[in-house]
mmCIF file of C-alpha atoms in Angstrom:
data_model
loop_
_atom_site.group_PDB
_atom_site.id
_atom_site.type_symbol
_atom_site.label_atom_id
_atom_site.label_comp_id
_atom_site.label_asym_id
_atom_site.label_seq_id
_atom_site.Cartn_x
_atom_site.Cartn_y
_atom_site.Cartn_z
ATOM 1 C CA MET I 1 24.512 153.959 53.435
ATOM 2 C CA GLU I 2 28.005 153.818 51.918
ATOM 3 C CA GLN I 3 27.334 157.096 50.104
ATOM 4 C CA THR I 4 26.182 158.986 53.204
ATOM 5 C CA PRO I 5 28.913 159.855 55.726
ATOM 6 C CA ALA I 6 26.380 160.813 58.405
ATOM 7 C CA LEU I 7 24.800 157.347 58.231
ATOM 8 C CA ILE I 8 28.183 155.656 58.427
ATOM 9 C CA GLU I 9 29.078 157.714 61.501
ATOM 10 C CA TYR I 10 25.727 156.883 63.108
ATOM 11 C CA ALA I 11 26.192 153.156 62.452
ATOM 12 C CA GLU I 12 29.630 153.277 64.044
ATOM 13 C CA LYS I 13 28.268 154.985 67.156
ATOM 14 C CA MET I 14 25.466 152.435 67.418
ATOM 15 C CA GLY I 15 27.943 149.574 67.216
ATOM 16 C CA PHE I 16 30.143 150.966 69.947
ATOM 17 C CA ARG I 17 27.249 151.616 72.326
ATOM 18 C CA HIS I 18 27.347 147.902 73.179
ATOM 19 C CA GLU I 19 31.050 147.927 73.961
ATOM 20 C CA GLY I 20 30.616 148.002 77.750
ATOM 21 C CA ALA I 21 28.024 145.229 77.816
ATOM 22 C CA LEU I 22 30.135 142.990 75.600
ATOM 23 C CA ALA I 23 33.243 143.600 77.728
ATOM 24 C CA ALA I 24 31.267 142.792 80.887
ATOM 25 C CA ALA I 25 29.940 139.558 79.364
ATOM 26 C CA ILE I 26 33.425 138.429 78.338
ATOM 27 C CA ALA I 27 34.807 139.313 81.778
ATOM 28 C CA GLU I 28 32.067 137.284 83.445
ATOM 29 C CA GLU I 29 32.696 134.336 81.129
ATOM 30 C CA LEU I 30 36.383 134.435 82.097
ATOM 31 C CA GLY I 31 35.604 134.667 85.815
ATOM 32 C CA HIS I 32 36.464 138.348 86.321
ATOM 33 C CA THR I 33 34.288 140.734 88.290
ATOM 34 C CA GLU I 34 35.205 143.614 85.961
ATOM 35 C CA PRO I 35 36.612 143.791 82.420
ATOM 36 C CA THR I 36 40.390 144.043 82.328
ATOM 37 C CA ASP I 37 42.201 146.464 80.043
ATOM 38 C CA GLU I 38 42.906 143.534 77.729
ATOM 39 C CA ILE I 39 39.222 142.619 77.522
ATOM 40 C CA ARG I 40 38.215 146.205 76.797
ATOM 41 C CA CYS I 41 40.828 146.438 74.041
ATOM 42 C CA TYR I 42 39.778 143.091 72.556
ATOM 43 C CA VAL I 43 36.156 144.250 72.417
ATOM 44 C CA ARG I 44 37.070 147.594 70.853
ATOM 45 C CA PHE I 45 39.211 145.896 68.211
ATOM 46 C CA ALA I 46 36.535 143.285 67.499
ATOM 47 C CA LEU I 47 33.902 145.966 66.955
ATOM 48 C CA GLN I 48 36.288 147.948 64.774
ATOM 49 C CA ILE I 49 36.963 144.895 62.594
ATOM 50 C CA GLN I 50 33.275 144.570 61.838
ATOM 51 C CA LEU I 51 32.888 148.272 61.053
ATOM 52 C CA SER I 52 35.961 148.306 58.835
ATOM 53 C CA ALA I 53 34.746 145.303 56.894
ATOM 54 C CA THR I 54 31.657 147.153 55.701
ATOM 55 C CA HIS I 55 33.905 149.285 53.491
ATOM 56 C CA GLU I 56 35.647 146.324 51.854
ATOM 57 C CA ALA I 57 34.811 144.469 48.651
ATOM 58 C CA ASN I 58 34.811 141.144 50.509
ATOM 59 C CA PRO I 59 33.653 141.925 54.066
ATOM 60 C CA GLU I 60 33.546 138.290 55.173
ATOM 61 C CA SER I 61 37.191 137.769 54.250
ATOM 62 C CA THR I 62 38.156 140.980 56.046
ATOM 63 C CA ILE I 63 36.329 139.912 59.205
ATOM 64 C CA ASP I 64 37.976 136.475 59.107
ATOM 65 C CA ALA I 65 41.431 138.015 58.634
ATOM 66 C CA GLY I 66 40.894 140.535 61.406
ATOM 67 C CA PHE I 67 39.767 137.933 63.909
ATOM 68 C CA ARG I 68 42.631 135.584 63.013
ATOM 69 C CA LEU I 69 45.047 138.372 63.928
ATOM 70 C CA LEU I 70 43.115 139.407 67.009
ATOM 71 C CA ASP I 71 42.691 135.866 68.301
ATOM 72 C CA ALA I 72 46.368 135.046 67.746
ATOM 73 C CA GLY I 73 47.298 137.995 69.949
ATOM 74 C CA TRP I 74 44.699 137.005 72.532
ATOM 75 C CA ALA I 75 46.102 133.463 72.636
ATOM 76 C CA GLN I 76 49.510 134.921 73.539
ATOM 77 C CA HIS I 77 47.905 136.650 76.514
#
């Protein structure tokens, strides 16, 4: 897949198709009737971290680093 740009693009689109459902689930868990802008951004960034990690030599480390940064910002919210 790494050698085929069309497959990479397709995988990215497939990952983001769940963005709305994930945002709605987080909103519900936090007691909101609708996702806030912050929740939508968190979800988008979280999905992007996972997609970006697939291009790295050590994807697990990249995912961990990305979520440490993302969660630290979320904690400030």
